[in-house]
């Protein structure tokens, strides 16, 4: 019997005795009962104390249970409304628990997700990422992380970060996953990647400096252009790029403008690592702190070396002759204007030469254009050797050159003497033999000279008068020079008047053909005729060919005049043969060499003759 059972039996006997006997007698006659009663009393007191403790403990337990319930409730509320998503999976990726945050993010109800496979929510392209992450968790039983995209039928893929922790459970391993939406971080990352890519791949050089002008960032274009690697520039002052072409005041003004206006643009010369100096077009911008103080300076610049070369080339093409490198007609006119202004202002005389190479066309046609070009280049060099640095030589085209001598002094005689000396020097220099491509050539030039401002102060007249003087030299034998004179001017005016009159005669049909018969001495019959052209000039009567044929050839009018003669002669012979019994077999027509040089001369002759029913075989 156990102690507790023995105690219960004694207690029961005692209680029975006490019911039927006097307490004091029992106590006196039964020592065991006395001892038991003492024990009972002691036990009673202990029981009362234990009962009180138990009641307190029950009260505290009740409080703790309520608190635990509240904490569990709070925990689940926090679990559901946590800023990150939580999900618990088994090793088969089945969802065991999921919080409301993640369910809401997926636009699904929690209960609809429980029991489903989590990888069904993973974007197909990222399935492998999640699969290998789970394999590592199961095999290594260690914390793992990964980034992937989640999606559902109703929402587009969005980026999340997964913190995955394994847990040993009596029902098997559990995988607890905290899921953070990192879509905005990915967007920022893409933006940063794009910005870095734009910065590095930008064709312009980009430099970022601190407020003390120390370099903190450069891009790839800077490295490629300057030759400096990034490590050689980071932390260095922007001044390491200075070329030395600008003084200190230039940089002071530049930085002062940048601080005042927050930006500066301009052309600047900088230095590459190898010491080469090159031009840049640069734009400087200030990035300010919230208080307005400079946080960074950003330099965006382009190497404009090629642009400058292109501009020089364009300028050269616009103002210089590409073959000889001499000023062309446009630049010559500008310098003529300046020379005329200076001549009036300073009362100085000047001279303009027009010259061309005698018989150049023969050389060009017989030896070829390449030799002709070599000859023109050599003439340009020799002409340059004959004048002062401040004088100008221009090539107008073909073999025609212009020499402008300015500031020849106030005395006209001395100016004419100086111009004569230059002309003689040119004639002598040009007459020296040329050796080009194993050909030895000796040429001459004809020069016409006009003095300004006395002869004229108009650019058009300068060129015209000098050209007339050169024409006179060619008429008198070439290889010489001639100044403009009043008589020469009068002759030039008359030639110009004739030229205008010939244009008018063509337009108004003022030409007329006279026919000189040709007689067969045997038969005494008219067999043909010679056509002789006359110009019926208003108010002047007939003008004979000697007075206008030469001018028409020089001006090129001989071609349309010759065509008119052919047309008229064919018309006339057809008319005669139609109305007269005796046929005229031919009419002789004088032809110019320039007509024979026409590419369509033969076809034009055939057209005219057939047009007037005169067979070409009869020509």
Coordinates of C-alpha atoms in Angstrom, one line a residue:
X1 CA 0.0 0.0 0.0
X2 CA 1.3 3.4 -0.9
X3 CA 1.9 6.2 1.4
X4 CA -0.9 8.1 0.0
X5 CA -3.4 5.2 0.3
X6 CA -2.3 4.6 3.9
X7 CA -2.8 8.2 4.7
X8 CA -6.3 8.2 3.2
X9 CA -7.2 5.0 5.3
X10 CA -5.9 6.5 8.6
X11 CA -7.7 9.7 7.8
X12 CA -11.0 7.8 7.3
X13 CA -10.5 5.8 10.6
X14 CA -9.8 9.0 12.5
X15 CA -12.9 10.7 11.1
X16 CA -15.0 7.7 12.2
X17 CA -13.6 7.7 15.7
X18 CA -14.1 11.4 16.0
X19 CA -17.7 11.0 15.2
X20 CA -18.5 8.6 18.1
X21 CA -16.0 9.4 20.9
X22 CA -14.9 12.2 22.9
X23 CA -12.0 13.9 21.2
X24 CA -9.8 14.3 24.2
X25 CA -10.2 10.7 25.4
X26 CA -9.3 9.4 22.1
X27 CA -6.3 11.6 21.9
X28 CA -5.1 10.6 25.3
X29 CA -5.6 6.8 24.7
X30 CA -4.3 6.7 21.0
X31 CA -0.9 8.2 20.4
X32 CA -1.0 7.2 16.7
X33 CA -4.1 9.1 16.2
X34 CA -2.6 12.1 17.8
X35 CA 0.3 11.9 15.5
X36 CA -2.0 11.4 12.6
X37 CA -4.1 14.4 13.6
X38 CA -1.0 16.5 13.7
X39 CA 0.0 15.3 10.3
X40 CA -3.5 15.9 9.0
X41 CA -3.4 19.4 10.3
X42 CA 0.0 20.0 8.7
X43 CA -1.2 18.5 5.4
X44 CA -4.3 20.6 5.6
X45 CA -2.4 23.7 6.0
X46 CA 0.0 22.7 3.2
X47 CA -3.0 21.8 1.0
X48 CA -4.6 25.2 1.7
X49 CA -1.3 26.9 0.8
X50 CA -0.9 24.8 -2.3
X51 CA -4.5 25.4 -3.2
X52 CA -3.9 29.2 -3.0
X53 CA -0.7 28.8 -5.1
X54 CA -2.7 26.7 -7.6
X55 CA -5.4 29.2 -7.8
X56 CA -2.8 31.9 -8.4
X57 CA -1.1 29.7 -11.0
X58 CA -4.4 29.0 -12.7
X59 CA -5.1 32.8 -12.8
X60 CA -1.7 33.5 -14.2
X61 CA -2.1 30.6 -16.7
X62 CA -5.4 32.0 -17.8
X63 CA -3.8 35.4 -18.3
X64 CA -0.9 33.9 -20.2
X65 CA -3.3 31.9 -22.4
X66 CA -5.2 35.1 -23.2
X67 CA -1.9 36.8 -23.9
X68 CA -0.7 33.9 -26.1
X69 CA -4.0 33.9 -27.9
X70 CA -3.6 37.7 -28.5
X71 CA 0.0 37.3 -29.6
X72 CA -0.9 34.5 -31.9
X73 CA -3.7 36.6 -33.3
X74 CA -1.4 39.6 -33.7
X75 CA 1.2 37.3 -35.3
X76 CA -1.2 36.1 -37.9
X77 CA -2.5 39.6 -38.5
X78 CA 1.1 40.8 -38.9
X79 CA 1.9 37.7 -41.0
X80 CA -1.0 38.6 -43.3
X81 CA -0.4 42.3 -43.6
X82 CA 3.4 42.1 -43.6
X83 CA 5.0 44.4 -46.3
X84 CA 6.6 41.3 -47.8
X85 CA 4.9 38.1 -49.0
X86 CA 5.3 34.9 -47.1
X87 CA 4.7 31.4 -48.3
X88 CA 5.5 27.9 -46.9
X89 CA 6.0 25.0 -49.3
X90 CA 6.6 21.4 -48.9
X91 CA 9.4 19.7 -50.9
X92 CA 7.0 19.2 -53.8
X93 CA 6.5 23.0 -54.0
X94 CA 2.9 22.7 -52.8
X95 CA 1.7 25.8 -50.9
X96 CA 1.0 25.1 -47.3
X97 CA 0.7 28.6 -46.0
X98 CA 0.5 32.0 -47.7
X99 CA -0.1 35.5 -46.4
X100 CA -2.6 38.0 -47.6
X101 CA 0.1 40.4 -48.9
X102 CA 1.3 37.9 -51.4
X103 CA -2.2 36.7 -52.3
X104 CA -3.3 40.3 -52.9
X105 CA -0.2 41.0 -55.0
X106 CA -1.2 38.0 -57.1
X107 CA -4.8 39.3 -57.2
X108 CA -5.9 35.9 -55.8
X109 CA -7.6 34.7 -52.6
X110 CA -5.5 32.9 -50.0
X111 CA -7.7 29.8 -49.9
X112 CA -7.5 29.5 -53.7
X113 CA -3.8 29.2 -53.5
X114 CA -3.5 26.7 -50.7
X115 CA -2.6 23.3 -52.0
X116 CA -1.5 24.6 -55.4
X117 CA 2.1 24.4 -56.7
X118 CA 4.1 27.5 -56.2
X119 CA 6.0 27.1 -59.5
X120 CA 2.8 27.6 -61.4
X121 CA 3.1 31.2 -60.3
X122 CA 6.7 31.5 -61.6
X123 CA 7.1 33.1 -65.1
X124 CA 8.0 30.4 -67.6
X125 CA 11.4 31.9 -68.5
X126 CA 12.4 31.8 -64.8
X127 CA 11.3 28.3 -64.0
X128 CA 14.8 27.0 -64.1
X129 CA 16.0 29.6 -61.5
X130 CA 13.4 28.5 -59.0
X131 CA 13.9 24.8 -59.7
X132 CA 17.7 24.9 -59.0
X133 CA 17.2 27.1 -56.0
X134 CA 14.8 24.5 -54.4
X135 CA 17.3 21.7 -55.3
X136 CA 20.0 23.5 -53.4
X137 CA 17.8 24.1 -50.4
X138 CA 16.8 20.4 -50.2
X139 CA 20.3 19.1 -50.8
X140 CA 22.3 21.5 -48.8
X141 CA 19.6 22.4 -46.2
X142 CA 20.9 26.0 -46.2
X143 CA 19.4 29.4 -46.6
X144 CA 19.2 30.4 -50.3
X145 CA 18.2 33.5 -52.3
X146 CA 17.2 34.1 -55.9
X147 CA 15.4 36.7 -58.2
X148 CA 12.7 35.8 -60.6
X149 CA 9.4 36.9 -62.0
X150 CA 5.9 35.9 -60.7
X151 CA 2.7 36.2 -62.8
X152 CA -0.9 35.1 -63.0
X153 CA -3.5 35.1 -65.7
X154 CA -4.6 38.6 -64.6
X155 CA -1.3 40.3 -63.9
X156 CA 1.9 40.8 -66.0
X157 CA 5.2 39.4 -64.8
X158 CA 6.8 41.4 -62.0
X159 CA 10.2 40.9 -60.4
X160 CA 10.6 39.5 -56.8
X161 CA 13.4 38.6 -54.5
X162 CA 13.1 35.3 -52.6
X163 CA 14.7 34.6 -49.2
X164 CA 14.3 30.8 -48.7
X165 CA 14.9 29.0 -45.4
X166 CA 14.5 25.2 -44.8
X167 CA 12.8 23.9 -41.7
X168 CA 12.8 20.3 -40.4
X169 CA 9.2 19.2 -39.6
X170 CA 7.7 16.0 -38.3
X171 CA 5.7 15.8 -41.5
X172 CA 8.8 16.4 -43.6
X173 CA 10.9 19.4 -44.7
X174 CA 9.3 22.8 -45.0
X175 CA 10.5 25.7 -47.1
X176 CA 9.7 29.1 -45.8
X177 CA 10.0 31.9 -48.4
X178 CA 9.9 35.7 -47.8
X179 CA 9.1 37.4 -51.1
X180 CA 9.9 41.1 -51.7
X181 CA 8.6 43.0 -54.8
X182 CA 11.8 44.4 -56.5
X183 CA 10.1 45.7 -59.7
X184 CA 11.0 49.3 -58.9
X185 CA 14.6 48.2 -58.1
X186 CA 14.8 46.4 -61.4
X187 CA 13.4 49.5 -63.1
X188 CA 16.0 51.6 -61.4
X189 CA 18.7 49.0 -62.2
X190 CA 17.6 49.1 -65.9
X191 CA 17.7 52.9 -65.8
X192 CA 21.1 52.9 -64.2
X193 CA 22.3 50.3 -66.7
X194 CA 20.9 52.3 -69.5
X195 CA 22.4 55.5 -68.1
X196 CA 25.8 53.8 -67.7
X197 CA 25.5 52.4 -71.2
X198 CA 24.6 55.8 -72.6
X199 CA 27.4 57.5 -70.7
X200 CA 29.9 54.9 -71.8
X201 CA 28.7 54.4 -75.4
X202 CA 28.1 58.1 -76.1
X203 CA 30.1 59.3 -79.0
X204 CA 30.9 62.5 -77.1
X205 CA 33.5 62.7 -74.4
X206 CA 31.9 63.0 -71.0
X207 CA 33.8 64.1 -67.9
X208 CA 32.3 64.5 -64.4
X209 CA 34.3 66.5 -61.8
X210 CA 33.8 67.4 -58.2
X211 CA 33.4 71.1 -57.2
X212 CA 37.2 71.3 -56.9
X213 CA 37.5 70.3 -60.6
X214 CA 39.0 66.9 -59.7
X215 CA 37.8 64.2 -62.2
X216 CA 35.5 61.5 -60.7
X217 CA 34.1 60.0 -63.9
X218 CA 35.0 59.6 -67.6
X219 CA 33.5 57.6 -70.4
X220 CA 34.9 55.3 -73.1
X221 CA 34.9 58.1 -75.7
X222 CA 37.1 60.2 -73.5
X223 CA 39.6 57.3 -73.2
X224 CA 39.5 56.6 -76.9
X225 CA 40.0 60.3 -77.9
X226 CA 42.6 61.4 -75.3
X227 CA 44.5 58.2 -74.9
X228 CA 44.3 58.4 -71.1
X229 CA 43.0 55.4 -69.3
X230 CA 40.5 56.0 -66.5
X231 CA 43.0 55.2 -63.7
X232 CA 45.2 58.0 -65.0
X233 CA 42.5 60.7 -64.7
X234 CA 40.3 59.8 -61.8
X235 CA 41.2 62.0 -58.9
X236 CA 43.3 64.3 -61.1
X237 CA 42.5 67.9 -61.8
X238 CA 40.7 68.8 -65.0
X239 CA 43.7 71.0 -65.8
X240 CA 45.8 67.9 -66.9
X241 CA 44.0 68.3 -70.2
X242 CA 45.1 71.9 -70.8
X243 CA 47.0 72.5 -74.1
X244 CA 48.8 75.7 -73.3
X245 CA 47.1 77.5 -76.2
X246 CA 44.8 79.4 -73.8
X247 CA 46.1 81.8 -71.2
X248 CA 45.0 81.8 -67.5
X249 CA 42.4 84.5 -68.1
X250 CA 40.6 82.3 -70.6
X251 CA 40.1 79.6 -68.0
X252 CA 39.2 82.1 -65.3
X253 CA 36.5 83.6 -67.5
X254 CA 35.2 80.1 -68.5
X255 CA 34.8 78.9 -64.9
X256 CA 33.4 82.2 -63.8
X257 CA 30.7 82.0 -66.5
X258 CA 30.0 78.4 -65.5
X259 CA 29.4 79.3 -61.9
X260 CA 27.3 82.3 -62.8
X261 CA 25.2 80.9 -65.6
X262 CA 25.4 77.2 -64.7
X263 CA 26.6 76.4 -68.2
X264 CA 29.3 77.4 -70.8
X265 CA 29.8 76.5 -74.4
X266 CA 32.7 77.1 -76.7
X267 CA 35.7 75.9 -78.6
X268 CA 38.7 74.9 -76.7
X269 CA 42.1 73.3 -77.4
X270 CA 43.0 70.3 -75.2
X271 CA 45.9 67.9 -75.1
X272 CA 45.9 64.2 -75.6
X273 CA 48.1 61.8 -73.6
X274 CA 50.7 61.8 -76.4
X275 CA 51.0 65.5 -76.2
X276 CA 49.0 66.2 -79.4
X277 CA 46.9 69.3 -79.3
X278 CA 43.4 69.0 -80.7
X279 CA 40.3 71.2 -80.9
X280 CA 37.1 70.4 -79.0
X281 CA 33.6 71.8 -79.0
X282 CA 32.7 71.7 -75.3
X283 CA 29.6 72.2 -73.2
X284 CA 30.0 72.5 -69.4
X285 CA 27.0 72.2 -67.1
X286 CA 26.7 72.6 -63.3
X287 CA 24.7 70.1 -61.2
X288 CA 23.7 71.9 -58.0
X289 CA 23.0 70.7 -54.5
X290 CA 19.6 71.6 -52.9
X291 CA 21.3 74.7 -51.3
X292 CA 22.4 75.9 -54.8
X293 CA 26.1 75.0 -54.3
X294 CA 27.8 73.1 -57.1
X295 CA 27.7 69.3 -56.6
X296 CA 29.3 68.3 -59.9
X297 CA 30.5 69.8 -63.1
X298 CA 29.7 67.8 -66.3
X299 CA 31.7 68.3 -69.5
X300 CA 30.4 67.0 -72.8
X301 CA 32.7 67.6 -75.7
X302 CA 33.5 66.5 -79.2
X303 CA 36.8 66.2 -81.0
X304 CA 36.2 68.7 -83.9
X305 CA 39.5 68.0 -85.7
X306 CA 37.8 66.4 -88.7
X307 CA 35.1 69.0 -88.6
X308 CA 37.7 71.7 -88.9
X309 CA 39.4 69.9 -91.7
X310 CA 36.1 69.5 -93.5
X311 CA 35.3 73.1 -93.0
X312 CA 38.7 74.0 -94.4
X313 CA 38.1 71.7 -97.3
X314 CA 34.6 73.2 -98.0
X315 CA 36.1 76.7 -97.7
X316 CA 38.9 75.7 -100.0
X317 CA 36.5 74.3 -102.5
X318 CA 34.3 77.5 -102.3
X319 CA 37.2 79.9 -102.7
X320 CA 40.1 78.1 -104.3
X321 CA 40.8 76.3 -107.6
X322 CA 41.1 72.6 -106.8
X323 CA 43.8 72.0 -109.5
X324 CA 46.2 74.8 -108.8
X325 CA 45.3 75.8 -105.2
X326 CA 44.9 79.5 -106.4
X327 CA 42.0 81.7 -105.4
X328 CA 39.0 81.2 -107.7
X329 CA 36.8 83.8 -109.2
X330 CA 34.7 84.3 -106.0
X331 CA 37.7 85.0 -103.8
X332 CA 39.3 87.2 -106.5
X333 CA 36.2 89.4 -106.7
X334 CA 36.3 89.9 -102.9
X335 CA 39.9 90.9 -103.0
X336 CA 39.3 93.2 -106.0
X337 CA 36.6 94.9 -103.9
X338 CA 39.0 95.3 -101.0
X339 CA 41.8 96.6 -103.3
X340 CA 39.5 99.2 -104.9
X341 CA 38.3 100.4 -101.5
X342 CA 41.9 100.6 -100.3
X343 CA 43.0 102.4 -103.5
X344 CA 40.4 105.1 -103.0
X345 CA 41.1 105.4 -99.2
X346 CA 44.9 105.5 -99.5
X347 CA 45.2 107.1 -103.0
X348 CA 47.1 104.1 -104.2
X349 CA 47.3 102.7 -107.7
X350 CA 47.0 99.1 -108.6
X351 CA 46.9 96.8 -111.6
X352 CA 45.0 93.8 -112.8
X353 CA 46.5 91.4 -115.4
X354 CA 44.5 88.9 -117.4
X355 CA 46.7 86.3 -119.1
X356 CA 46.3 83.0 -120.8
X357 CA 48.7 80.5 -122.4
X358 CA 49.2 80.8 -126.1
X359 CA 47.9 77.8 -128.0
X360 CA 47.1 75.9 -124.9
X361 CA 44.3 74.1 -126.6
X362 CA 46.7 72.5 -129.1
X363 CA 48.8 71.2 -126.2
X364 CA 45.8 69.9 -124.3
X365 CA 44.3 68.2 -127.4
X366 CA 47.5 66.7 -128.6
X367 CA 49.2 65.6 -125.4
X368 CA 46.2 65.0 -123.2
X369 CA 44.5 66.6 -120.3
X370 CA 46.8 65.1 -117.7
X371 CA 49.8 66.9 -119.2
X372 CA 47.7 69.9 -119.7
X373 CA 46.8 69.9 -115.9
X374 CA 50.5 69.4 -115.0
X375 CA 51.3 72.4 -117.2
X376 CA 48.7 74.6 -115.5
X377 CA 50.0 73.6 -112.1
X378 CA 53.5 74.6 -113.0
X379 CA 52.3 77.9 -114.5
X380 CA 50.6 78.6 -111.2
X381 CA 53.8 78.0 -109.3
X382 CA 55.9 80.2 -111.6
X383 CA 53.4 83.0 -111.4
X384 CA 53.4 82.8 -107.6
X385 CA 57.2 83.2 -107.8
X386 CA 56.8 86.5 -109.8
X387 CA 54.7 88.4 -107.3
X388 CA 54.8 89.8 -103.8
X389 CA 53.2 87.9 -100.9
X390 CA 50.5 90.6 -100.6
X391 CA 49.5 90.2 -104.3
X392 CA 47.0 87.7 -105.6
X393 CA 47.0 85.2 -108.4
X394 CA 43.7 83.6 -109.4
X395 CA 42.7 81.0 -112.0
X396 CA 39.4 81.8 -113.6
X397 CA 39.2 78.5 -115.5
X398 CA 40.9 76.8 -118.4
X399 CA 44.3 78.4 -119.0
X400 CA 43.1 81.9 -118.0
X401 CA 44.8 83.5 -114.9
X402 CA 44.4 86.9 -113.2
X403 CA 47.1 88.8 -111.3
X404 CA 46.1 91.5 -108.8
X405 CA 48.8 94.0 -107.8
X406 CA 47.6 96.3 -105.1
X407 CA 49.3 99.2 -103.2
X408 CA 51.7 100.2 -106.1
X409 CA 52.1 103.7 -104.6
X410 CA 50.6 107.1 -105.3
X411 CA 52.6 107.9 -108.4
X412 CA 50.9 106.4 -111.5
X413 CA 54.1 106.3 -113.5
X414 CA 55.9 104.3 -110.9
X415 CA 52.9 102.0 -110.6
X416 CA 52.9 101.4 -114.4
X417 CA 56.6 100.8 -114.3
X418 CA 56.2 98.2 -111.5
X419 CA 53.3 96.5 -113.4
X420 CA 55.5 96.4 -116.5
X421 CA 58.4 94.8 -114.6
X422 CA 56.1 92.1 -113.2
X423 CA 54.6 91.4 -116.7
X424 CA 58.1 91.1 -118.2
X425 CA 59.2 88.8 -115.4
X426 CA 56.1 86.6 -115.9
X427 CA 56.7 86.4 -119.7
X428 CA 60.4 85.5 -119.1
X429 CA 59.6 82.9 -116.3
X430 CA 56.8 81.2 -118.3
X431 CA 59.0 81.0 -121.4
X432 CA 61.5 78.7 -119.6
X433 CA 61.1 75.1 -120.8
X434 CA 58.7 72.8 -118.9
X435 CA 59.5 69.2 -118.4
X436 CA 56.4 67.1 -117.7
X437 CA 56.1 63.3 -118.1
X438 CA 59.1 63.2 -120.4
X439 CA 57.7 66.0 -122.6
X440 CA 59.7 69.2 -123.0
X441 CA 57.4 72.1 -123.6
X442 CA 58.1 75.8 -124.2
X443 CA 55.1 78.1 -124.0
X444 CA 54.3 81.8 -124.1
X445 CA 51.6 83.9 -122.5
X446 CA 49.6 87.0 -123.6
X447 CA 48.9 89.6 -120.9
X448 CA 46.3 92.4 -120.8
X449 CA 46.8 95.0 -118.1
X450 CA 44.4 97.6 -116.6
X451 CA 45.3 100.2 -114.0
X452 CA 42.9 101.1 -111.2
X453 CA 41.3 103.3 -110.1
X454 CA 42.3 105.6 -113.1
X455 CA 41.2 103.3 -115.9
X456 CA 38.2 102.1 -114.0
X457 CA 36.9 101.5 -110.5
X458 CA 34.3 98.9 -111.4
X459 CA 35.1 95.2 -111.0
X460 CA 33.2 94.2 -114.2
X461 CA 35.0 96.9 -116.2
X462 CA 38.4 95.9 -114.8
X463 CA 38.0 92.3 -116.1
X464 CA 36.5 93.4 -119.4
X465 CA 39.2 96.0 -120.1
X466 CA 42.1 93.7 -119.2
X467 CA 40.5 90.9 -121.4
X468 CA 40.3 93.4 -124.3
X469 CA 43.9 94.3 -123.9
X470 CA 44.9 90.6 -123.8
X471 CA 42.9 90.1 -127.0
X472 CA 44.8 92.9 -128.7
X473 CA 48.1 91.2 -127.7
X474 CA 47.0 87.9 -129.3
X475 CA 46.0 89.8 -132.5
X476 CA 49.5 91.4 -132.6
X477 CA 51.5 88.2 -132.3
X478 CA 51.2 86.9 -128.7
X479 CA 54.0 86.5 -126.1
X480 CA 53.6 90.1 -124.9
X481 CA 51.7 92.4 -122.7
X482 CA 49.6 95.5 -123.4
X483 CA 48.0 98.2 -121.2
X484 CA 44.5 99.5 -121.8
X485 CA 44.4 102.7 -123.8
X486 CA 41.5 105.0 -124.9
X487 CA 41.6 103.7 -128.5
X488 CA 41.7 100.1 -127.2
X489 CA 38.6 100.9 -125.1
X490 CA 36.8 102.4 -128.1
X491 CA 37.6 99.3 -130.2
X492 CA 36.4 97.0 -127.4
X493 CA 33.1 99.0 -127.1
X494 CA 32.6 98.7 -130.9
X495 CA 33.2 94.9 -130.7
X496 CA 30.7 94.6 -127.9
X497 CA 28.2 96.7 -129.9
X498 CA 28.6 94.4 -132.9
X499 CA 28.2 91.3 -130.8
X500 CA 24.9 92.7 -129.4
X501 CA 23.8 93.6 -132.9
X502 CA 24.5 90.1 -134.2
X503 CA 22.2 88.7 -131.5
X504 CA 19.5 91.1 -132.5
X505 CA 20.0 90.2 -136.2
X506 CA 19.4 86.5 -135.5
X507 CA 16.3 87.3 -133.4
X508 CA 14.8 89.7 -136.0
X509 CA 16.0 87.9 -139.2
X510 CA 18.1 90.8 -140.4
X511 CA 20.6 88.6 -142.3
X512 CA 20.3 88.2 -146.0
X513 CA 22.0 86.0 -148.6
X514 CA 23.2 87.3 -151.9
X515 CA 24.0 84.7 -154.6
X516 CA 26.9 85.1 -157.1
X517 CA 26.2 82.8 -160.1
X518 CA 28.7 80.3 -161.4
X519 CA 28.6 79.8 -165.2
X520 CA 29.7 76.8 -167.2
X521 CA 32.0 78.3 -169.9
X522 CA 31.2 75.6 -172.3
X523 CA 27.4 75.7 -172.2
X524 CA 27.2 79.3 -170.9
X525 CA 24.5 78.0 -168.5
X526 CA 24.3 78.9 -164.8
X527 CA 25.3 75.7 -163.0
X528 CA 25.4 76.9 -159.5
X529 CA 25.9 79.8 -157.2
X530 CA 27.9 81.0 -154.1
X531 CA 25.9 82.3 -151.1
X532 CA 27.3 85.5 -149.6
X533 CA 25.9 86.7 -146.3
X534 CA 25.1 90.3 -145.6
X535 CA 23.8 92.0 -142.4
X536 CA 20.9 94.5 -143.0
X537 CA 21.7 96.7 -140.1
X538 CA 18.9 99.2 -139.3
X539 CA 19.8 102.8 -140.0
X540 CA 23.2 101.7 -141.3
X541 CA 22.5 99.7 -144.4
X542 CA 24.3 96.5 -145.5
X543 CA 27.2 95.3 -143.3
X544 CA 29.7 93.0 -145.1
X545 CA 31.2 89.8 -143.6
X546 CA 34.6 91.3 -143.0
X547 CA 33.1 93.6 -140.4
X548 CA 31.3 90.9 -138.3
X549 CA 32.4 87.3 -139.1
X550 CA 35.5 87.5 -136.9
X551 CA 33.5 88.8 -133.9
X552 CA 30.8 86.2 -134.5
X553 CA 33.5 83.4 -134.4
X554 CA 35.0 84.7 -131.2
X555 CA 31.6 85.1 -129.5
X556 CA 30.4 81.6 -130.7
X557 CA 27.5 83.2 -132.7
X558 CA 29.0 81.8 -135.9
X559 CA 27.3 78.5 -135.2
X560 CA 23.7 79.7 -135.2
X561 CA 24.5 82.1 -138.0
X562 CA 26.0 79.2 -140.1
X563 CA 22.9 77.1 -139.4
X564 CA 20.7 80.0 -140.7
X565 CA 22.9 80.3 -143.8
X566 CA 22.5 76.5 -144.6
X567 CA 18.8 76.6 -144.0
X568 CA 18.3 79.6 -146.2
X569 CA 20.6 78.3 -149.0
X570 CA 18.7 74.9 -149.1
X571 CA 15.4 76.7 -149.1
X572 CA 16.5 78.9 -152.0
X573 CA 17.9 76.1 -154.2
X574 CA 14.7 74.1 -153.7
X575 CA 12.6 77.2 -154.7
X576 CA 14.7 77.8 -157.8
X577 CA 14.6 74.2 -159.0
X578 CA 10.8 74.2 -158.5
X579 CA 10.0 77.4 -160.5
X580 CA 12.7 77.4 -163.2
X581 CA 13.2 75.2 -166.2
X582 CA 17.0 75.0 -165.7
X583 CA 18.0 73.3 -162.5
X584 CA 20.6 74.7 -160.2
X585 CA 22.8 71.8 -159.1
X586 CA 24.6 73.4 -156.2
X587 CA 25.1 76.5 -154.0
X588 CA 28.5 77.0 -152.3
X589 CA 28.4 78.0 -148.7
X590 CA 31.4 79.2 -146.6
X591 CA 31.7 77.2 -143.4
X592 CA 33.5 78.1 -140.2
X593 CA 35.9 75.7 -138.5
X594 CA 33.8 76.0 -135.3
X595 CA 30.9 74.5 -137.2
X596 CA 32.9 71.5 -138.2
X597 CA 33.8 71.0 -134.5
X598 CA 30.2 70.4 -133.6
X599 CA 29.5 66.8 -132.7
X600 CA 26.2 66.8 -134.6
X601 CA 27.5 68.6 -137.6
X602 CA 26.8 65.8 -140.1
X603 CA 23.4 64.9 -138.7
X604 CA 22.4 68.6 -138.7
X605 CA 23.5 69.0 -142.4
X606 CA 21.3 66.0 -143.3
X607 CA 18.4 67.3 -141.3
X608 CA 18.5 70.7 -143.1
X609 CA 18.9 69.2 -146.6
X610 CA 16.1 66.7 -146.2
X611 CA 13.9 69.3 -144.7
X612 CA 14.0 71.2 -147.9
X613 CA 13.8 68.1 -150.2
X614 CA 17.4 68.4 -151.2
X615 CA 19.0 64.9 -151.0
X616 CA 22.1 64.7 -148.9
X617 CA 23.8 62.8 -151.8
X618 CA 23.6 66.0 -153.8
X619 CA 25.8 67.9 -151.4

